[in-house]
Coordinates of C-alpha atoms in Angstrom, one line a residue:
X1 CA 0.0 0.0 0.0
X2 CA 1.2 3.5 -0.7
X3 CA 1.6 6.3 1.8
X4 CA -1.6 8.4 1.8
X5 CA -1.4 12.1 0.9
X6 CA -3.4 14.8 2.6
X7 CA -4.8 17.9 1.0
X8 CA -2.4 20.8 1.2
X9 CA -4.0 22.4 4.2
X10 CA -3.5 19.3 6.2
X11 CA -0.2 18.0 4.9
X12 CA 2.8 17.8 7.2
X13 CA 6.2 18.7 6.0
X14 CA 7.7 16.2 3.5
X15 CA 10.5 14.1 4.9
X16 CA 12.7 11.3 3.6
X17 CA 11.6 7.7 4.3
X18 CA 13.6 4.7 3.2
X19 CA 11.7 2.0 5.2
X20 CA 9.6 -0.4 3.2
X21 CA 7.3 -0.7 6.1
X22 CA 6.9 3.0 6.4
X23 CA 6.0 3.2 2.7
X24 CA 3.2 0.8 3.4
X25 CA 0.5 3.3 4.3
X26 CA -3.2 3.3 3.6
X27 CA -5.1 5.7 1.3
X28 CA -8.3 5.2 3.3
X29 CA -7.6 8.3 5.5
X30 CA -7.0 10.5 2.5
X31 CA -10.2 9.2 0.8
X32 CA -12.2 9.9 3.9
X33 CA -10.7 13.4 4.3
X34 CA -11.3 14.4 0.7
X35 CA -14.9 13.3 0.9
X36 CA -15.3 15.1 4.2
X37 CA -13.8 18.3 2.8
X38 CA -16.0 18.0 -0.3
X39 CA -19.3 17.2 1.4
X40 CA -19.0 17.3 5.1
X41 CA -19.0 21.1 5.7
X42 CA -22.1 21.5 3.6
X43 CA -23.9 18.8 5.5
X44 CA -22.8 20.2 8.8
X45 CA -23.9 23.7 8.1
X46 CA -27.3 22.5 6.9
X47 CA -27.7 20.4 10.0
X48 CA -26.6 23.2 12.3
X49 CA -23.5 21.4 13.5
X50 CA -21.0 24.2 12.9
X51 CA -22.1 26.7 15.5
X52 CA -18.9 28.5 16.4
X53 CA -20.6 30.1 19.3
X54 CA -21.0 26.8 21.1
X55 CA -18.8 26.2 24.1
X56 CA -16.1 23.5 24.0
X57 CA -18.1 21.5 26.6
X58 CA -21.1 21.3 24.3
X59 CA -19.4 20.8 21.0
X60 CA -16.3 18.7 21.8
X61 CA -15.5 15.6 19.8
X62 CA -14.1 13.0 22.2
X63 CA -11.3 10.6 21.1
X64 CA -9.3 8.1 23.0
X65 CA -5.7 7.6 21.9
X66 CA -3.6 4.7 23.1
X67 CA 0.1 5.8 23.1
X68 CA 3.4 4.0 23.8
X69 CA 4.3 4.9 27.5
X70 CA 7.4 6.9 26.5
X71 CA 5.5 9.3 24.2
X72 CA 2.2 9.4 26.1
X73 CA 3.2 12.3 28.4
X74 CA 4.2 14.5 25.5
X75 CA 1.1 13.7 23.5
X76 CA -1.1 14.3 26.6
X77 CA 0.5 17.7 27.1
X78 CA -0.3 18.6 23.5
X79 CA -3.9 17.3 23.9
X80 CA -4.5 19.2 27.1
X81 CA -3.2 22.4 25.6
X82 CA -5.4 22.0 22.5
X83 CA -8.5 21.6 24.7
X84 CA -7.5 24.6 26.8
X85 CA -7.0 26.7 23.7
X86 CA -10.2 25.4 22.2
X87 CA -8.5 24.0 19.1
X88 CA -11.3 22.9 16.8
X89 CA -12.1 20.5 14.0
X90 CA -15.0 21.9 11.9
X91 CA -16.2 23.9 14.9
X92 CA -15.9 21.0 17.3
X93 CA -13.3 21.3 20.1
X94 CA -10.8 18.5 20.2
X95 CA -11.0 16.5 23.4
X96 CA -8.4 13.7 23.2
X97 CA -7.9 11.4 26.1
X98 CA -4.4 9.9 26.0
X99 CA -3.8 6.6 27.7
X100 CA -0.4 4.8 28.0
X101 CA -0.4 1.3 26.7
X102 CA 2.5 -1.0 26.0
X103 CA 2.8 -1.4 22.2
X104 CA 3.2 -5.2 22.2
X105 CA 0.1 -5.6 24.3
X106 CA -2.0 -3.5 22.0
X107 CA -0.6 -5.3 18.9
X108 CA -1.4 -8.7 20.3
X109 CA -4.9 -7.6 21.3
X110 CA -5.6 -6.2 17.9
X111 CA -4.2 -9.2 16.1
X112 CA -6.6 -11.4 18.1
X113 CA -9.5 -9.6 16.6
X114 CA -11.6 -10.0 19.7
X115 CA -13.5 -7.3 21.5
X116 CA -13.6 -3.9 19.9
X117 CA -10.9 -1.6 21.3
X118 CA -11.8 1.3 23.5
X119 CA -9.6 3.7 21.6
X120 CA -9.9 5.2 18.1
X121 CA -6.2 6.1 17.6
X122 CA -3.1 4.1 18.3
X123 CA 0.5 5.6 18.6
X124 CA 2.9 2.7 19.0
X125 CA 6.6 3.4 19.3
X126 CA 7.4 1.6 16.1
X127 CA 5.6 0.6 12.9
X128 CA 7.0 -3.0 13.4
X129 CA 4.0 -3.4 15.8
X130 CA 1.7 -2.8 12.8
X131 CA 3.0 -6.0 11.3
X132 CA 2.5 -7.8 14.6
X133 CA -1.0 -6.4 14.8
X134 CA -1.9 -7.5 11.3
X135 CA -1.1 -11.1 12.3
X136 CA -2.7 -13.5 9.8
X137 CA -5.0 -10.8 8.5
X138 CA -7.9 -11.6 10.9
X139 CA -7.4 -8.8 13.4
X140 CA -8.8 -5.3 13.9
X141 CA -8.3 -3.2 10.7
X142 CA -5.6 -0.5 11.0
X143 CA -5.1 2.7 8.9
X144 CA -1.5 3.9 9.6
X145 CA -0.4 7.4 8.7
X146 CA 2.8 9.5 9.1
X147 CA 5.1 9.4 12.0
X148 CA 4.8 12.2 14.6
X149 CA 8.3 11.9 16.3
X150 CA 11.3 9.7 16.4
X151 CA 14.1 8.5 18.6
X152 CA 17.3 6.6 17.6
X153 CA 18.2 3.3 19.3
X154 CA 21.6 3.5 21.0
X155 CA 23.9 1.9 23.6
X156 CA 24.0 3.7 26.9
X157 CA 26.7 3.3 29.6
X158 CA 27.4 4.6 33.0
X159 CA 30.5 6.9 32.8
X160 CA 33.0 4.5 34.3
X161 CA 32.2 1.9 31.7
X162 CA 31.9 4.3 28.7
X163 CA 35.3 5.8 29.5
X164 CA 36.9 2.4 29.5
X165 CA 35.7 2.0 25.9
X166 CA 37.1 5.4 24.9
X167 CA 33.9 7.4 24.8
X168 CA 33.3 9.9 23.2
X169 CA 36.3 9.9 20.9
X170 CA 36.2 6.2 19.9
X171 CA 33.4 5.1 17.6
X172 CA 32.3 1.6 16.9
X173 CA 30.0 -0.4 14.7
X174 CA 27.0 -2.2 16.4
X175 CA 28.9 -5.5 16.5
X176 CA 32.1 -3.7 17.6
X177 CA 30.6 -1.8 20.5
X178 CA 28.6 -4.8 21.8
X179 CA 31.7 -7.0 21.6
X180 CA 33.8 -4.4 23.3
X181 CA 31.2 -4.0 26.1
X182 CA 31.1 -7.7 26.7
X183 CA 34.8 -8.2 26.7
X184 CA 36.0 -5.1 28.4
X185 CA 36.3 -6.0 32.1
X186 CA 33.1 -7.9 31.6
X187 CA 30.8 -4.9 31.4
X188 CA 27.3 -6.2 32.2
X189 CA 24.9 -5.4 29.3
X190 CA 21.1 -5.4 29.6
X191 CA 18.3 -5.1 27.2
X192 CA 14.5 -5.2 27.0
X193 CA 12.9 -8.4 25.7
X194 CA 13.0 -8.1 21.8
X195 CA 9.6 -9.9 21.8
X196 CA 8.1 -7.1 23.8
X197 CA 10.3 -4.1 23.0
X198 CA 10.9 -2.4 19.7
X199 CA 14.1 -1.0 21.1
X200 CA 15.4 -4.4 22.0
X201 CA 14.4 -6.0 18.7
X202 CA 15.8 -3.2 16.5
X203 CA 19.0 -3.2 18.5
X204 CA 19.4 -7.0 18.1
X205 CA 18.6 -6.9 14.4
X206 CA 21.2 -4.1 14.0
X207 CA 23.8 -6.2 15.8
X208 CA 23.0 -9.1 13.6
X209 CA 23.3 -7.0 10.4
X210 CA 26.6 -5.5 11.6
X211 CA 28.0 -8.9 12.5
X212 CA 27.1 -10.2 9.1
X213 CA 29.2 -7.5 7.5
X214 CA 32.2 -8.9 9.4
X215 CA 31.9 -12.3 7.7
X216 CA 32.7 -15.6 9.3
X217 CA 30.1 -17.5 11.4
X218 CA 28.0 -14.4 12.2
X219 CA 24.9 -16.5 13.1
X220 CA 26.9 -18.1 15.9
X221 CA 28.1 -14.8 17.2
X222 CA 24.7 -13.3 17.2
X223 CA 23.2 -16.3 19.0
X224 CA 25.9 -16.0 21.6
X225 CA 25.1 -12.3 22.0
X226 CA 21.4 -13.1 22.3
X227 CA 22.2 -15.7 25.0
X228 CA 24.1 -13.0 27.0
X229 CA 21.3 -10.5 26.6
X230 CA 18.7 -13.1 27.6
X231 CA 20.5 -13.7 30.9
X232 CA 20.0 -10.0 31.8
X233 CA 16.7 -9.4 30.0
X234 CA 14.0 -7.1 31.3
X235 CA 10.3 -7.1 30.3
X236 CA 10.2 -3.4 29.2
X237 CA 12.4 -0.4 28.4
X238 CA 11.4 1.2 31.7
X239 CA 12.5 -1.9 33.6
X240 CA 15.8 -2.2 31.9
X241 CA 16.7 1.3 33.1
X242 CA 16.0 0.2 36.6
X243 CA 18.8 -2.4 36.3
X244 CA 21.5 0.2 35.9
X245 CA 24.3 0.7 38.4
X246 CA 23.3 3.6 40.6
X247 CA 26.8 5.0 41.1
X248 CA 29.8 5.2 38.9
X249 CA 32.2 3.9 41.5
X250 CA 30.4 2.5 44.5
X251 CA 29.1 -0.8 45.7
X252 CA 26.2 -0.7 43.3
X253 CA 28.5 -0.8 40.3
X254 CA 30.1 -3.9 41.7
X255 CA 26.7 -5.5 42.3
X256 CA 26.5 -8.4 39.8
X257 CA 22.8 -7.9 39.5
X258 CA 23.2 -4.4 38.0
X259 CA 24.2 -3.4 34.5
X260 CA 26.7 -0.8 33.4
X261 CA 25.4 -0.8 29.8
X262 CA 21.9 -1.0 28.3
X263 CA 20.3 -0.9 24.9
X264 CA 17.8 1.9 24.9
X265 CA 16.5 4.8 22.9
X266 CA 17.9 8.3 23.0
X267 CA 14.7 9.5 24.5
X268 CA 14.8 7.0 27.3
X269 CA 18.4 8.2 28.1
X270 CA 17.1 11.8 28.0
X271 CA 14.4 11.0 30.5
X272 CA 16.8 9.0 32.8
X273 CA 19.5 11.8 32.7
X274 CA 16.9 14.5 33.6
X275 CA 16.3 12.7 36.9
X276 CA 19.9 11.6 37.5
X277 CA 22.9 13.5 38.7
X278 CA 26.7 13.2 38.4
X279 CA 27.9 9.7 37.9
X280 CA 24.3 8.5 37.6
X281 CA 24.0 10.0 34.2
X282 CA 24.4 8.0 31.0
X283 CA 26.7 8.4 28.1
X284 CA 25.5 7.3 24.6
X285 CA 27.4 5.4 21.9
X286 CA 25.9 6.0 18.4
X287 CA 27.1 3.1 16.2
X288 CA 28.7 4.4 13.0
X289 CA 26.9 1.8 10.8
X290 CA 23.6 3.6 11.6
X291 CA 21.1 3.7 14.4
X292 CA 17.5 2.5 13.7
X293 CA 14.7 4.8 14.7
X294 CA 11.6 4.4 16.8
X295 CA 9.2 6.2 14.5
X296 CA 5.8 6.5 16.3
X297 CA 3.3 6.0 13.4
X298 CA -0.1 7.7 13.9
X299 CA -2.7 5.0 13.3
X300 CA -6.5 5.0 13.1
X301 CA -8.1 1.9 14.5
X302 CA -11.1 0.2 12.8
X303 CA -11.6 3.4 10.8
X304 CA -14.9 2.3 9.1
X305 CA -16.6 2.3 12.5
X306 CA -15.6 5.9 13.3
X307 CA -18.1 8.6 12.9
X308 CA -17.3 11.3 10.4
X309 CA -16.7 13.8 13.2
X310 CA -14.3 11.3 14.9
X311 CA -12.4 10.7 11.7
X312 CA -12.0 14.4 10.9
X313 CA -11.0 15.2 14.5
X314 CA -8.4 12.4 14.4
X315 CA -6.9 13.8 11.3
X316 CA -7.0 17.3 12.8
X317 CA -5.1 16.1 15.8
X318 CA -2.5 14.4 13.7
X319 CA -1.7 17.6 11.9
X320 CA -1.6 19.4 15.2
X321 CA 1.1 16.8 16.4
X322 CA 3.2 17.7 13.3
X323 CA 3.1 21.5 13.7
X324 CA 6.0 23.7 15.0
X325 CA 4.6 24.2 18.5
X326 CA 4.1 20.4 19.0
X327 CA 7.6 19.6 17.7
X328 CA 8.9 21.9 20.4
X329 CA 6.9 20.0 23.0
X330 CA 8.3 16.7 21.7
X331 CA 11.8 18.1 21.9
X332 CA 11.2 19.1 25.6
X333 CA 10.4 15.4 26.3
X334 CA 13.5 14.2 24.4
X335 CA 12.2 13.3 21.0
X336 CA 13.5 14.2 17.6
X337 CA 11.4 15.2 14.6
X338 CA 9.8 12.4 12.6
X339 CA 12.6 12.5 10.1
X340 CA 15.2 11.7 12.7
X341 CA 17.1 15.0 12.4
X342 CA 19.4 15.5 15.4
X343 CA 18.5 18.1 17.9
X344 CA 21.7 19.2 19.7
X345 CA 19.9 20.1 22.9
X346 CA 18.2 16.7 23.0
X347 CA 21.4 14.8 22.1
X348 CA 23.5 16.6 24.8
X349 CA 20.9 16.0 27.5
X350 CA 20.5 12.4 26.5
X351 CA 24.3 11.8 26.9
X352 CA 25.5 12.2 23.3
X353 CA 28.7 14.0 22.5
X354 CA 30.8 14.7 19.4
X355 CA 32.5 12.9 17.6
X356 CA 29.9 10.2 18.2
X357 CA 28.0 10.2 14.9
X358 CA 24.6 11.2 16.4
X359 CA 23.7 13.3 13.4
X360 CA 24.3 10.6 10.8
X361 CA 21.4 9.4 8.7
X362 CA 19.3 6.7 10.4
X363 CA 19.9 3.1 9.4
X364 CA 17.4 1.7 6.9
X365 CA 14.7 -0.1 8.8
X366 CA 14.9 -3.9 8.7
X367 CA 12.2 -5.7 6.6
X368 CA 9.3 -7.5 8.2
X369 CA 11.0 -10.8 7.2
X370 CA 14.2 -9.8 8.9
X371 CA 12.4 -9.0 12.1
X372 CA 10.4 -12.2 12.0
X373 CA 13.6 -14.3 11.5
X374 CA 15.3 -12.4 14.3
X375 CA 12.3 -13.0 16.7
X376 CA 12.4 -16.7 15.8
X377 CA 16.1 -16.9 16.5
X378 CA 15.6 -15.0 19.8
X379 CA 12.9 -17.4 20.9
X380 CA 14.9 -20.6 20.2
X381 CA 18.0 -19.0 21.8
X382 CA 16.3 -17.8 24.9
X383 CA 14.3 -20.9 25.4
X384 CA 16.0 -24.0 23.8
X385 CA 13.7 -25.7 21.4
X386 CA 12.6 -29.4 21.2
X387 CA 11.2 -29.9 17.7
X388 CA 10.1 -33.0 15.9
X389 CA 10.1 -32.3 12.2
X390 CA 7.7 -34.3 10.1
X391 CA 8.2 -34.1 6.3
X392 CA 5.8 -35.2 3.6
X393 CA 7.5 -37.7 1.3
X394 CA 4.4 -38.5 -0.9
X395 CA 4.8 -38.8 -4.7
X396 CA 3.5 -35.2 -5.3
X397 CA 6.7 -33.8 -3.6
X398 CA 8.5 -34.7 -6.8
X399 CA 6.5 -31.9 -8.6
X400 CA 8.8 -29.3 -10.1
X401 CA 8.8 -25.8 -8.5
X402 CA 8.2 -23.3 -11.2
X403 CA 11.2 -21.3 -12.2
X404 CA 13.7 -23.2 -10.0
X405 CA 14.5 -26.4 -11.9
X406 CA 14.1 -28.4 -8.7
X407 CA 11.3 -30.5 -7.1
X408 CA 9.3 -29.5 -4.1
X409 CA 11.3 -32.0 -2.1
X410 CA 14.7 -30.7 -3.3
X411 CA 13.9 -27.2 -2.3
X412 CA 12.3 -28.3 1.0
X413 CA 15.5 -30.2 1.9
X414 CA 17.7 -27.2 1.2
X415 CA 15.5 -24.9 3.3
X416 CA 15.5 -27.3 6.2
X417 CA 19.2 -27.7 6.1
X418 CA 19.6 -23.9 6.1
X419 CA 17.1 -23.5 8.9
X420 CA 19.2 -26.0 11.0
X421 CA 22.0 -23.4 11.1
X422 CA 19.7 -21.1 13.2
X423 CA 19.6 -23.6 16.1
X424 CA 22.1 -23.9 18.9
X425 CA 23.8 -27.1 20.2
X426 CA 21.3 -27.2 23.1
X427 CA 18.2 -27.4 20.8
X428 CA 16.7 -30.8 20.2
X429 CA 15.4 -31.8 16.8
X430 CA 14.2 -35.0 15.3
X431 CA 12.9 -36.1 11.9
X432 CA 10.0 -38.2 10.6
X433 CA 8.9 -38.7 7.1
X434 CA 5.4 -39.8 5.9
X435 CA 3.7 -41.3 2.9
X436 CA 1.3 -44.2 2.6
X437 CA 2.8 -47.7 3.4
X438 CA 6.2 -46.3 4.2
X439 CA 6.7 -48.8 7.0
X440 CA 4.5 -51.8 6.5
X441 CA 1.0 -50.6 7.1
X442 CA 2.1 -47.4 8.8
X443 CA 2.2 -44.1 6.9
X444 CA 5.2 -42.7 8.8
X445 CA 8.7 -43.6 9.7
X446 CA 11.1 -42.1 12.3
X447 CA 14.4 -41.3 10.7
X448 CA 16.2 -39.5 13.5
X449 CA 15.3 -39.3 17.2
X450 CA 14.7 -35.9 18.8
X451 CA 18.0 -35.2 20.5
X452 CA 20.4 -32.3 21.3
X453 CA 22.1 -31.1 18.2
X454 CA 25.4 -31.0 20.0
X455 CA 25.2 -34.6 21.2
X456 CA 27.9 -37.0 19.8
X457 CA 26.8 -39.5 17.2
X458 CA 28.4 -42.6 15.7
X459 CA 31.4 -42.1 13.5
X460 CA 32.7 -39.1 15.5
X461 CA 30.1 -36.7 14.2
X462 CA 27.3 -34.8 16.0
X463 CA 23.5 -35.2 15.9
X464 CA 23.4 -32.0 13.9
X465 CA 25.5 -33.5 11.2
X466 CA 23.5 -36.7 11.1
X467 CA 20.3 -34.8 11.0
X468 CA 21.5 -32.6 8.1
X469 CA 22.5 -35.8 6.2
X470 CA 19.0 -37.2 6.9
X471 CA 17.4 -34.1 5.5
X472 CA 19.5 -34.3 2.4
X473 CA 18.5 -38.0 2.0
X474 CA 14.8 -37.4 1.9
X475 CA 13.2 -38.7 -1.3
X476 CA 9.6 -38.7 -2.6
X477 CA 7.9 -42.2 -2.6
X478 CA 6.6 -42.9 -6.1
X479 CA 2.9 -43.2 -6.1
X480 CA 2.7 -42.6 -2.3
X481 CA -0.3 -40.7 -1.0
X482 CA -0.2 -38.2 1.9
X483 CA -1.0 -40.1 5.1
X484 CA -1.3 -36.8 7.0
X485 CA -3.9 -37.6 9.6
X486 CA -2.4 -40.9 10.9
X487 CA 1.0 -39.3 11.0
X488 CA -0.1 -36.2 12.8
X489 CA -1.7 -38.2 15.5
X490 CA 1.2 -40.6 16.0
X491 CA 3.9 -37.9 16.0
X492 CA 1.8 -35.6 18.3
X493 CA 1.4 -38.5 20.8
X494 CA 5.1 -39.1 20.9
X495 CA 6.1 -35.5 21.1
X496 CA 3.7 -35.0 24.0
X497 CA 4.9 -38.2 25.8
X498 CA 8.5 -37.0 25.6
X499 CA 7.7 -33.4 26.6
X500 CA 10.5 -31.6 28.3
X501 CA 9.7 -28.8 30.8
X502 CA 11.7 -25.6 30.3
X503 CA 12.1 -26.1 26.5
X504 CA 9.9 -24.9 23.7
X505 CA 8.3 -28.2 22.6
X506 CA 6.6 -28.2 19.2
X507 CA 5.7 -30.4 16.2
X508 CA 6.6 -29.0 12.8
X509 CA 4.7 -30.7 9.9
X510 CA 5.4 -29.9 6.3
X511 CA 3.0 -31.2 3.7
X512 CA 2.0 -30.4 0.1
X513 CA -1.5 -31.6 0.9
X514 CA -2.0 -33.7 -2.2
X515 CA -3.6 -37.2 -2.5
X516 CA -4.9 -37.8 1.0
X517 CA -4.9 -41.4 2.1
X518 CA -8.6 -42.5 2.4
X519 CA -7.9 -45.6 4.5
X520 CA -6.5 -44.1 7.7
X521 CA -8.1 -42.1 10.5
X522 CA -10.6 -39.5 9.4
X523 CA -10.1 -35.8 9.8
X524 CA -13.0 -35.5 12.2
X525 CA -11.6 -38.3 14.3
X526 CA -8.2 -36.7 14.3
X527 CA -9.7 -33.4 15.5
X528 CA -11.5 -35.2 18.3
X529 CA -8.4 -37.0 19.4
X530 CA -6.3 -33.9 19.5
X531 CA -8.9 -32.1 21.6
X532 CA -8.7 -34.9 24.1
X533 CA -4.9 -35.0 24.1
X534 CA -4.1 -31.2 24.2
X535 CA -2.8 -30.3 27.6
X536 CA -2.0 -26.7 28.6
X537 CA 0.4 -28.0 31.3
X538 CA 2.4 -29.8 28.6
X539 CA 1.9 -27.7 25.5
X540 CA 3.1 -29.1 22.2
X541 CA 1.8 -26.7 19.5
X542 CA 1.7 -28.0 16.0
X543 CA 3.3 -25.7 13.4
X544 CA 1.7 -26.9 10.1
X545 CA 3.3 -25.6 6.9
X546 CA 1.3 -26.1 3.7
X547 CA 3.8 -26.3 0.8
X548 CA 2.8 -25.4 -2.8
X549 CA -0.4 -24.5 -4.6
X550 CA -2.2 -27.8 -3.9
X551 CA -1.9 -27.5 -0.1
X552 CA -4.9 -26.3 2.0
X553 CA -3.6 -24.0 4.6
X554 CA -7.0 -23.6 6.3
X555 CA -7.2 -27.4 6.7
X556 CA -3.9 -27.7 8.5
X557 CA -4.4 -24.5 10.4
X558 CA -7.6 -25.7 11.9
X559 CA -5.9 -28.9 13.1
X560 CA -2.9 -27.0 14.4
X561 CA -4.9 -24.4 16.3
X562 CA -6.4 -27.2 18.5
X563 CA -2.9 -27.6 20.0
X564 CA -2.1 -23.9 20.3
X565 CA -0.2 -23.8 17.1
X566 CA -1.2 -22.5 13.6
X567 CA -1.0 -23.1 9.9
X568 CA 1.2 -21.4 7.4
X569 CA 1.4 -21.4 3.6
X570 CA 4.4 -21.1 1.4
X571 CA 4.2 -21.0 -2.4
X572 CA 7.9 -21.6 -2.7
X573 CA 9.5 -24.2 -0.4
X574 CA 12.5 -21.9 -0.2
X575 CA 10.4 -19.8 2.2
X576 CA 10.2 -22.6 4.8
X577 CA 13.2 -21.4 6.8
X578 CA 11.7 -18.0 7.5
X579 CA 8.3 -19.4 8.2
X580 CA 9.6 -21.9 10.7
X581 CA 11.3 -19.1 12.7
X582 CA 8.2 -16.9 12.4
X583 CA 6.0 -19.7 13.6
X584 CA 8.3 -20.6 16.5
X585 CA 8.3 -16.9 17.6
X586 CA 4.5 -16.7 17.4
X587 CA 3.8 -20.0 19.2
X588 CA 6.4 -19.1 21.8
X589 CA 4.7 -15.8 22.5
X590 CA 1.2 -17.4 22.6
X591 CA 2.5 -19.9 25.1
X592 CA 4.0 -17.3 27.3
X593 CA 0.9 -15.2 27.1
X594 CA -1.2 -18.2 28.1
X595 CA 0.9 -18.7 31.2
X596 CA 0.7 -15.1 32.4

């Protein structure tokens, strides 16, 4: 979708925007506004709605805006001033109630598509939450618009730690500064949970991209960094600040429970420093390979259900947030303009200092795919995975993939082998294959037990190496049908019986959905069995991946959802690696939410 454009009277200043996600904006707001401008005023006048002599109390349009906790105070100050000054939209005063809500909680609630939200506008700290909120396309509709402010993600340190790393004169890449922090006298580094914090996720993704530029085994280095961060992880950006050493040279700095460095936004450091004194203030490193931005996209929620007055008032408030006076308010609270331009007063107060490259152009925002893969990696790094991989070996897997010169099975094998590199030695993975009459009357066969990838195997190799060889050896069974239902039940029973507490247990089933076996258990019987077996105390979500145009995603999704998992569809088997990581992240989040 393209970024919407407002009529000139409403348009904020033009600003550069390289992010693919930021370019994905709706035109619905513009359409509504154009229609409103063309017809609304006339209708309002005829109906007597535009009486400028009315008091604000009588004529106010009431809106509720859910804002990320960091920006909520600034937006609330602007809203209160607008009401006090009787700022109007078509003669109606603007009465905007600003409530602070964690962005990840709002995103998950909207993605669920349950009860209608009690707010009409959402201001998350990053548009990555818009992707989360969209989920599988079944959530509450969103109409995102322009950003209203920004703040770069950075690495903050207490003075004693930053000086050991040569601040402010010495500059680093993301990978360099994190490595230096972790190896320089064992500086303790904290971060907010990337599954709940845009700051944490953008920082970790930047570290990964920077590490990839260094070459070598970057995946292993990033996984090791993630492990370290996981050991000192906080639930939110506010909580990670509370883990900082309270003194530059006292007992608190030596306290092993406290951090000397944290991954936070410039605005968070600004707020912290405003309340701190002396050695309690933070110094900021701005990595020279670019800092990603929190971008605060102004978003209408379930726009079609808004009244015309609410829609126009929401647009009026957005333009108010982008005017000169409001930008000054945002600066007082430590935010940069939406384009990311450095404000010297903000940078200095936040702990930035030349020659740190705080005024450099912001890093290009990672793609939604990059973020999903990083979240998948994070999930399996923080909580070791125990996966049984069940692969369709029916005859239809020999079907050529258009444009690739390979069969579905060949591309599936390559993707699985590549996905294997994302897992650590502590993760446990096994392999089954299935097709009719593979093993006597059974439609399935266990090829590799579910064991730690780092465990030794016969011949001096490891389980990882044996499993990669088993993936490479998969072959379609000529004439074999897809014995999906019997296989799903058998593999689920075994995965549940061997459940290990403290690990992320799951069953990954890949099928092209062709030529179902009619002689096995029926679909309805499978559904009934899974409902009986599913145990929230021993969760084993099924991650069902429908491969190719013949697969029925809704069929496998319905089966998977009984167990707390879901179904996914890939037109090209090469997409399997990314989907597995995305599915692991989603199932891991759902499992944690269910436990809270």
